[in-house]
XYZ file of C-alpha atoms in Angstrom:
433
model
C -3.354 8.426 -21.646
C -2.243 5.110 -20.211
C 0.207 4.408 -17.786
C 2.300 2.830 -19.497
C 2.833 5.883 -21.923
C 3.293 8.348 -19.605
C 5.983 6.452 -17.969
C 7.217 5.800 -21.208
C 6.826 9.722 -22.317
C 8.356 10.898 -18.292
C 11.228 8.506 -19.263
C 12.047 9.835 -22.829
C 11.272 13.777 -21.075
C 14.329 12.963 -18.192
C 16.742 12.008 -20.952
C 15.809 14.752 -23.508
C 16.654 16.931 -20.060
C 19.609 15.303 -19.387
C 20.778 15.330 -22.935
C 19.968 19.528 -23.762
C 21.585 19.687 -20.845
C 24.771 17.971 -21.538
C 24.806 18.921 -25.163
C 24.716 22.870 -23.879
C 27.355 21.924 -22.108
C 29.301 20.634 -24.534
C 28.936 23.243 -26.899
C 29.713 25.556 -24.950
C 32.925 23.965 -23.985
C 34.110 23.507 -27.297
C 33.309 27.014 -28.280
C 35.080 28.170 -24.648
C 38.338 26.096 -26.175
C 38.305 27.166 -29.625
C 38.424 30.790 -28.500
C 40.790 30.079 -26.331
C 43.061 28.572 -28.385
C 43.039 30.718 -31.075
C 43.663 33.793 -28.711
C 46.656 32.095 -27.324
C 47.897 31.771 -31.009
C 47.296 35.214 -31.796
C 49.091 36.814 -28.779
C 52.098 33.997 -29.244
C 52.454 35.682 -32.767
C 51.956 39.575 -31.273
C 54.594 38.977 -28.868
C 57.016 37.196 -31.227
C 56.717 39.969 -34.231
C 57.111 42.594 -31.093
C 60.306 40.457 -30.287
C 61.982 41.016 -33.667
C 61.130 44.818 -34.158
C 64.503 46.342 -34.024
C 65.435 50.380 -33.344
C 66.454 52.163 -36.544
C 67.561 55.731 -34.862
C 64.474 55.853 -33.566
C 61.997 54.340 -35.910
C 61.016 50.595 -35.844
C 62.543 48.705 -38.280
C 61.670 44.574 -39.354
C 65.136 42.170 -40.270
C 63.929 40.067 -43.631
C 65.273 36.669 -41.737
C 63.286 37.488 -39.136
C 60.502 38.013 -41.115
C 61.577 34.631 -42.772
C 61.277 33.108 -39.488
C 57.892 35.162 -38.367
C 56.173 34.063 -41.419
C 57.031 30.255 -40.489
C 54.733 30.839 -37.009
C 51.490 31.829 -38.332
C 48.932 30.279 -41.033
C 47.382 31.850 -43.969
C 44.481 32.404 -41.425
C 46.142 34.701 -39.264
C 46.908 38.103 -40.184
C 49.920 40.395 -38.679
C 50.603 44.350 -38.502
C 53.218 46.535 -36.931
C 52.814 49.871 -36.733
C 54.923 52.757 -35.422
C 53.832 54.884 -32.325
C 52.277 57.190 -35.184
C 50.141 54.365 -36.322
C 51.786 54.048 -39.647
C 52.006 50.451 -41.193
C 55.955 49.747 -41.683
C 55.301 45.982 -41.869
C 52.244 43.422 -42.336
C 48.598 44.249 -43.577
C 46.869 46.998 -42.017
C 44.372 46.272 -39.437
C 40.962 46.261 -41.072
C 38.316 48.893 -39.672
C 34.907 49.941 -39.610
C 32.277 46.500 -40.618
C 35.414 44.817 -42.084
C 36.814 44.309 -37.960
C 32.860 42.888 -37.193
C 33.680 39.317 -36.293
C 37.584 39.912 -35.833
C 39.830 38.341 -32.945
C 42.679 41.253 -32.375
C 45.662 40.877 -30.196
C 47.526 43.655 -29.435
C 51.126 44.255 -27.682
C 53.607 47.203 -27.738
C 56.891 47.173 -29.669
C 59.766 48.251 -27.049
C 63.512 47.871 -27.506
C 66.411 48.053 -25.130
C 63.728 50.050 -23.117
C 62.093 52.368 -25.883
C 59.028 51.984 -27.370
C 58.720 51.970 -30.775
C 55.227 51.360 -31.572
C 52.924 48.636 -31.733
C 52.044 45.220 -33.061
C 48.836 43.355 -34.348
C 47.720 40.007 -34.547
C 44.053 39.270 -35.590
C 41.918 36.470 -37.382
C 38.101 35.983 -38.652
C 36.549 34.719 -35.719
C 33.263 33.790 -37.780
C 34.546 30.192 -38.072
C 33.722 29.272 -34.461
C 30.810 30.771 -35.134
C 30.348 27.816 -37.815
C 31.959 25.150 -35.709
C 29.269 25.716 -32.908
C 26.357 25.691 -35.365
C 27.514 22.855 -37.175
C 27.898 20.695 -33.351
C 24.383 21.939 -32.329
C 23.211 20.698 -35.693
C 25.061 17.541 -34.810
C 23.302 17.878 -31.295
C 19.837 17.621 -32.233
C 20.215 15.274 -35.043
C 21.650 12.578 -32.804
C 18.735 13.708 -30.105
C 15.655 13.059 -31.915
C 17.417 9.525 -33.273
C 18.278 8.767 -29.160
C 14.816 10.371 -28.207
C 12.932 8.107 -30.659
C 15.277 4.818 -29.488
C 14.490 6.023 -25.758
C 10.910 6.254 -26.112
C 10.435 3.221 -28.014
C 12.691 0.938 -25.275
C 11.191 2.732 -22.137
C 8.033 1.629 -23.532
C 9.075 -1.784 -23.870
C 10.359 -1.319 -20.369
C 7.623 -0.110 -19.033
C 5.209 -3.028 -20.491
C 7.112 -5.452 -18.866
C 6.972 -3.549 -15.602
C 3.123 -2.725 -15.490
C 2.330 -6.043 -17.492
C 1.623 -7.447 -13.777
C -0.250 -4.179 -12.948
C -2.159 -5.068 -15.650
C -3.113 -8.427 -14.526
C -4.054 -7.056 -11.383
C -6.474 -4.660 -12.656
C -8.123 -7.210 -15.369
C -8.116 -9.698 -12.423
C -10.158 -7.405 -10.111
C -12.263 -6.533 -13.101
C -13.263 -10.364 -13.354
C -13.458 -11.125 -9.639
C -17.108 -11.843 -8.232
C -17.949 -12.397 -4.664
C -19.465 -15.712 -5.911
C -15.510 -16.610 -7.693
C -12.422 -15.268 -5.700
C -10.314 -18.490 -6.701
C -8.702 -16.754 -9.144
C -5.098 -15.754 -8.222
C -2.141 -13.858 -10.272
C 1.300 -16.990 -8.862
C 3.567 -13.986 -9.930
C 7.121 -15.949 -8.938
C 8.898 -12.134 -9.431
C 11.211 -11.230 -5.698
C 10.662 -7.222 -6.830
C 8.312 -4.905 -5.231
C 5.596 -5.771 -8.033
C 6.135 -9.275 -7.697
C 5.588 -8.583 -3.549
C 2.423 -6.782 -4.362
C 1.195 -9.716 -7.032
C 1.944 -11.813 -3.915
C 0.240 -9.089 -1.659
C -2.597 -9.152 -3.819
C -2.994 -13.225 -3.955
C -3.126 -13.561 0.208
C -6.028 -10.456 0.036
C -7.814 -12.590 -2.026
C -7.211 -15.638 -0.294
C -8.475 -13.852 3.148
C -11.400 -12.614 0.877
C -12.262 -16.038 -0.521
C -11.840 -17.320 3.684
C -14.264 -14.760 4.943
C -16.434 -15.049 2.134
C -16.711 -18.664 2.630
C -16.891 -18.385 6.260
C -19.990 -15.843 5.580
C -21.752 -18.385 3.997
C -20.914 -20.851 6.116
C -22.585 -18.845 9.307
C -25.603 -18.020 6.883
C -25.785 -21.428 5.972
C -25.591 -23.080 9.635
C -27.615 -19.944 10.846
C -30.587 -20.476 8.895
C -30.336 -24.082 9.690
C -30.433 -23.498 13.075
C -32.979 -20.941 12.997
C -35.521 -23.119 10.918
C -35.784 -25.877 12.891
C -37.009 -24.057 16.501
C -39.449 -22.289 13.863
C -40.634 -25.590 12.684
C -41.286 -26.725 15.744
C -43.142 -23.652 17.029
C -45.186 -23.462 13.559
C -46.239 -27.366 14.097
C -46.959 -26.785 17.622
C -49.026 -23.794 16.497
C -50.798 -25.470 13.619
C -51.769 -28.115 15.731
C -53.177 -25.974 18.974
C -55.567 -24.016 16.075
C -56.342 -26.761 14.060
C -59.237 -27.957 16.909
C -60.497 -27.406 20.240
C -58.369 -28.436 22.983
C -58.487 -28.979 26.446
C -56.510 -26.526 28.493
C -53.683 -28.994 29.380
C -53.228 -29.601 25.568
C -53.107 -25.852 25.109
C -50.723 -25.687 28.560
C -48.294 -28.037 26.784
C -48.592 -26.419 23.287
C -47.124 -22.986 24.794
C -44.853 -24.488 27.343
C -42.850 -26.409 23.886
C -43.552 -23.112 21.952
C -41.816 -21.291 25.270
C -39.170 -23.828 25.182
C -38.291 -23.087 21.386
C -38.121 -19.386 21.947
C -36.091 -19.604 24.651
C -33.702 -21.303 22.388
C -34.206 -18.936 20.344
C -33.336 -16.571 21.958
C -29.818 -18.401 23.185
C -29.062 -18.922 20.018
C -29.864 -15.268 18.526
C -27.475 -14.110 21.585
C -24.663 -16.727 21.207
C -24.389 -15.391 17.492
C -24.474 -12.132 18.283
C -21.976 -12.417 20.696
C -19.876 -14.344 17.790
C -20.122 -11.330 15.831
C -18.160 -9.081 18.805
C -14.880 -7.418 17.305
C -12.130 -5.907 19.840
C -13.603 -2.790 18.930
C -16.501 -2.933 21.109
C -14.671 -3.954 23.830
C -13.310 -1.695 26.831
C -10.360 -3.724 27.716
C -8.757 -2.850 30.892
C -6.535 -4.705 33.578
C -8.958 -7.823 34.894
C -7.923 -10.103 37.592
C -8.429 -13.539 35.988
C -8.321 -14.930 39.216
C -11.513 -13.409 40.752
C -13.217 -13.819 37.257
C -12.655 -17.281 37.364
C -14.049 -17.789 40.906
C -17.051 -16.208 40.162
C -17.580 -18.351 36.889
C -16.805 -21.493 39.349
C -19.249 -20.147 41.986
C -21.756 -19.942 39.574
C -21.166 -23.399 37.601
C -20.269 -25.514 40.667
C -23.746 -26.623 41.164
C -24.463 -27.912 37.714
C -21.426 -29.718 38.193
C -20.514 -33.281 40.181
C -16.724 -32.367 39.962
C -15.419 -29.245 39.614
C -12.096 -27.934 40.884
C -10.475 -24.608 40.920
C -6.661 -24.475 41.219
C -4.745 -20.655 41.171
C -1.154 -20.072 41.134
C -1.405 -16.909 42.666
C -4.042 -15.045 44.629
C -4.032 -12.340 41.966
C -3.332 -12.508 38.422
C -3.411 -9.158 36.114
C -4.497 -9.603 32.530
C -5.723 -6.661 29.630
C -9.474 -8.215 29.132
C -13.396 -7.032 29.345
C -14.562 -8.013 32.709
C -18.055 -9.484 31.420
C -16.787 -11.026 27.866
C -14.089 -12.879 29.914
C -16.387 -14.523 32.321
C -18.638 -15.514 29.503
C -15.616 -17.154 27.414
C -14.535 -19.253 30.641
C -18.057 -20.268 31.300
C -18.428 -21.466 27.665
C -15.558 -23.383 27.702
C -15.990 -24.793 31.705
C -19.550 -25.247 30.612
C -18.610 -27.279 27.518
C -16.374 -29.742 29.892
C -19.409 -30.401 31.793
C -21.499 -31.207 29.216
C -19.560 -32.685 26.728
C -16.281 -33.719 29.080
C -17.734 -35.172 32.107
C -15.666 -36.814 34.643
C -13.553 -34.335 36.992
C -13.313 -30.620 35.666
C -10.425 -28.755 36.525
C -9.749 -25.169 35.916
C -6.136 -23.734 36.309
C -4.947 -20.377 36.160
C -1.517 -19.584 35.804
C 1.097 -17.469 34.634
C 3.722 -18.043 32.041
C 6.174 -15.079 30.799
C 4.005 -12.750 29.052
C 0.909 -14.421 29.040
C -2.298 -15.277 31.812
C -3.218 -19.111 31.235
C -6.738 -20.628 32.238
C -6.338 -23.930 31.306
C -10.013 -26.208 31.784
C -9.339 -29.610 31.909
C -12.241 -32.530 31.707
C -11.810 -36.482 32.580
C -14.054 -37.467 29.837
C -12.589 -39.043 26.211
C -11.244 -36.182 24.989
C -11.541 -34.749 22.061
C -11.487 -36.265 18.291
C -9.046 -36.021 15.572
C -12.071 -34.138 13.794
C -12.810 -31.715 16.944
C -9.296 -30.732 17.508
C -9.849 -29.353 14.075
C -13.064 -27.837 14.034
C -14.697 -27.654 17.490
C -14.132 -23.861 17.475
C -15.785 -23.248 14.319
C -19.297 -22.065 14.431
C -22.063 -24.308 14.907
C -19.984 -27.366 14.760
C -21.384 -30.608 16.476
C -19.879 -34.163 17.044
C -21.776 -37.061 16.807
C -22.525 -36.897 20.276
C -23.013 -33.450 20.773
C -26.184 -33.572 18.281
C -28.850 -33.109 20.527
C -31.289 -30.403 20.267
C -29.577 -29.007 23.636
C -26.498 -28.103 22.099
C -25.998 -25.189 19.245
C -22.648 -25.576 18.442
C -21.332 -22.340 19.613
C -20.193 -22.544 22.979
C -15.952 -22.976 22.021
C -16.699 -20.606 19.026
C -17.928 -17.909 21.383
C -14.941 -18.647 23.372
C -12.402 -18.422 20.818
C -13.849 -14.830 19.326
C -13.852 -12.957 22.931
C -10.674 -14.437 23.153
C -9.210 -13.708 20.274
C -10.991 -10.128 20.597
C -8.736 -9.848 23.904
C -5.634 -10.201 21.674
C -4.928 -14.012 23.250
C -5.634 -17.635 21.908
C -7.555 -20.596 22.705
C -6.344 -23.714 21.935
C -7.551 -27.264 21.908
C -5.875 -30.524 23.182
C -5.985 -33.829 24.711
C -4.703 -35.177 28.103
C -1.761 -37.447 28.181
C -4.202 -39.843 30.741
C -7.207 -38.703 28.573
C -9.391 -36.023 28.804
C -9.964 -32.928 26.793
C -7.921 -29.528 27.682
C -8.815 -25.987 26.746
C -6.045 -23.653 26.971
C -6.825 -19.501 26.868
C -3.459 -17.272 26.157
C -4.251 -14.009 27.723
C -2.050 -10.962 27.457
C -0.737 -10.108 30.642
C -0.998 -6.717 32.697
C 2.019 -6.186 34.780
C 1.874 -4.203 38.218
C -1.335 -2.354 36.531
C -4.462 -1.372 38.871
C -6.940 -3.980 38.475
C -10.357 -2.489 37.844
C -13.302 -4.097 38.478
């Protein structure tokens, strides 16, 4: 059974409820006040025929313009008796008996005059009418139930279309969606919760279609990459076998064929380390400041320029000792190469946040790095040299990013490109090691 249907069929099942319920109710109210009304009648007419019973030495006795006047209080429906205290009728019908009293409302009071009682009086009527009434309403009841049962089911349905219609989409949408096609998207404009979840459902796919593109991307670039070292060490190969050669030949045939598997190898380790997730790391408090001496120790050779400037002896952030010392050499080693000039790195702090901030004198970047320089194996024009795999500021930005900070890209106002990493800062923790 569909959704829709049972909704539809839960819908229709609450008002049914609701309605037994109320029509139960009702009919039992109006049989309650029927009752009770025609009680009250009957013992208004006891206690007015025990008000005119007069004392006749003794013996009750009835007045004929009282009677007169009696007769004028109750209906054909009602029936009246008074008896002395020996039970004989002196006025009225006699109270029926046996079967004949089955179904019978009696109300009964005693005769007394000036203080003596004389006997008693009778009032009764055939009760079997209410009985009729309160068939006749639940008759009433359950005709007008099945008509509001069949209305409710048919408009809850309706309602319940227009609800799940989106569901709907949803589901047929996911049914059509490939990994090779997620540009499909549901624009539901709705400001309910199914509209939020049509809206939900549109950014998933949208993050989908991102990382799916992005996967081919790497796979793309990756191979690319790959295949060109393997060229090179399949030529150089090729070439050693296809003749004798003198041992210097065959010296420089493995010392290229060395020199393309030790890019290789960089390469197979920068994208592995571009594949690290915060989950792998053991983040803990880090001073930044000793992290980023050692990276400066170790780069200031390679480097005509290089300048280290802290704030503060110590600064505290939440990081993995080793994958933050490889992000700042990426980036500090992408100034040198790329940057040139003077290389600054500056480590500061501002509110919640660690800053390491490298600065290079070179040109800074272009309109077209700003934008993509993180992204994996991305190259400028003058980056394109076999030396360079395009995944230096990519690294960066993952172990970053992994840390729960930000790396961001700018240019000097005197020139000069500037990488900025957002750390989040540990306050008064104990730095580990």
């Amino acid at each position: 059974m569909s959704l829709r249907r049972r909704l539809a069929l839960m819908t229709t099942s609450l008002l049914v409820v609701g309605y037994v319920v109320f029509a139960l109710v009702s009919v039992g109210v109006l049989e309650t006040t029927l009752r009770g009304a025609m009680e009250s009648k009957l013992n208004t007419i006891a206690h007015a025929a025990s008000d005119i019973v007069d004392d006749d030495h003794g013996r009750p006795s009835v007045d004929a313009d009282d009677v007169v006047q009696l007769g004028d209080l109750h209906g054909s429906d009602e029936h009246l008796g008074i008896y002395d205290e020996a039970g004989r009728l002196i006025f009225g019908e006699p109270l029926p008996a046996g079967r004949a009293a089955s179904g019978l409302s009696v109300s009964r009071t005693e005769a007394i005059h000036d203080g003596h009682h004389l006997g008693w009086v009778a009032a009764w009527r055939d009760a079997t009418w209410i009985l009729m009434v309160r068939r006749t309403a639940i008759l009433a009841f359950v005709l007008v139930g099945g008509i509001l049962a069949a209305i409710a089911f048919f408009f809850s349905g309706l309602y319940a279309r227009a609800i799940l219609t989106p569901v709907e989409r949803i589901a047929e949408l996911a049914e059509r969606i490939e990994t090779s096609d997620l540009s499909q998207r549901l624009n539901a404009t709705g400001r309910d919760e199914i509209g939020r979840l049509c809206a939900s459902f549109d950014r998933m796919l949208e993050r989908l279609q991102s990382s799916f593109d992005a996967e081919r991307r790497f796979v793309s670039d990756a191979s690319h990459e790959l295949r060109t070292p393997l060229a090179v060490v399949r030529a150089e190969t090729d070439l050693a076998l296809r003749r004798d050669r003198t041992p210097e030949e065959y010296r420089a045939a493995l010392q290229s064929i060395a020199r393309e598997a030790t890019c290789l190898e960089e390469l197979v380790d920068n994208l592995l380390q571009t594949m690290r997730r915060e989950a792998t790391l053991n983040i803990r408090p880090v001073d930044v400041a000793a992290v980023g001496k050692e990276v400066a120790n170790r780069l200031r050779t390679a480097a005509t320029s290089f300048t280290l400037d802290c704030a503060a002896p110590e600064m505290t952030a939440y990081a993995h000792r080793a994958s933050l010392e490889r992000a700042l050499t990426a980036v500090v080693h992408n100034a040198l190469t790329h940057g040139g000039g003077d290389v600054i790195m500056t480590i500061g702090v501002q509110l919640e946040d660690v800053i390491v901030e490298v600065a290079d004198g070179g040109p800074g970047f272009t309109p077209d790095a700003l934008e993509h320089a993180t992204d994996r194996f991305w190259r400028g024009d003058a980056a394109r040299t076999r030396g360079s795999t395009g995944l230096g500021l990519s690294i960066a930005r993952t172990l970053v990013e992994a840390h729960g900070g930000r790396l961001t890209l700018a240019n000097g106002a005197r020139g000069g490109a500037i990488v900025t990493l957002n750390l989040p800062r540990a306050k008064n923790p104990a730095v580990t090691a």
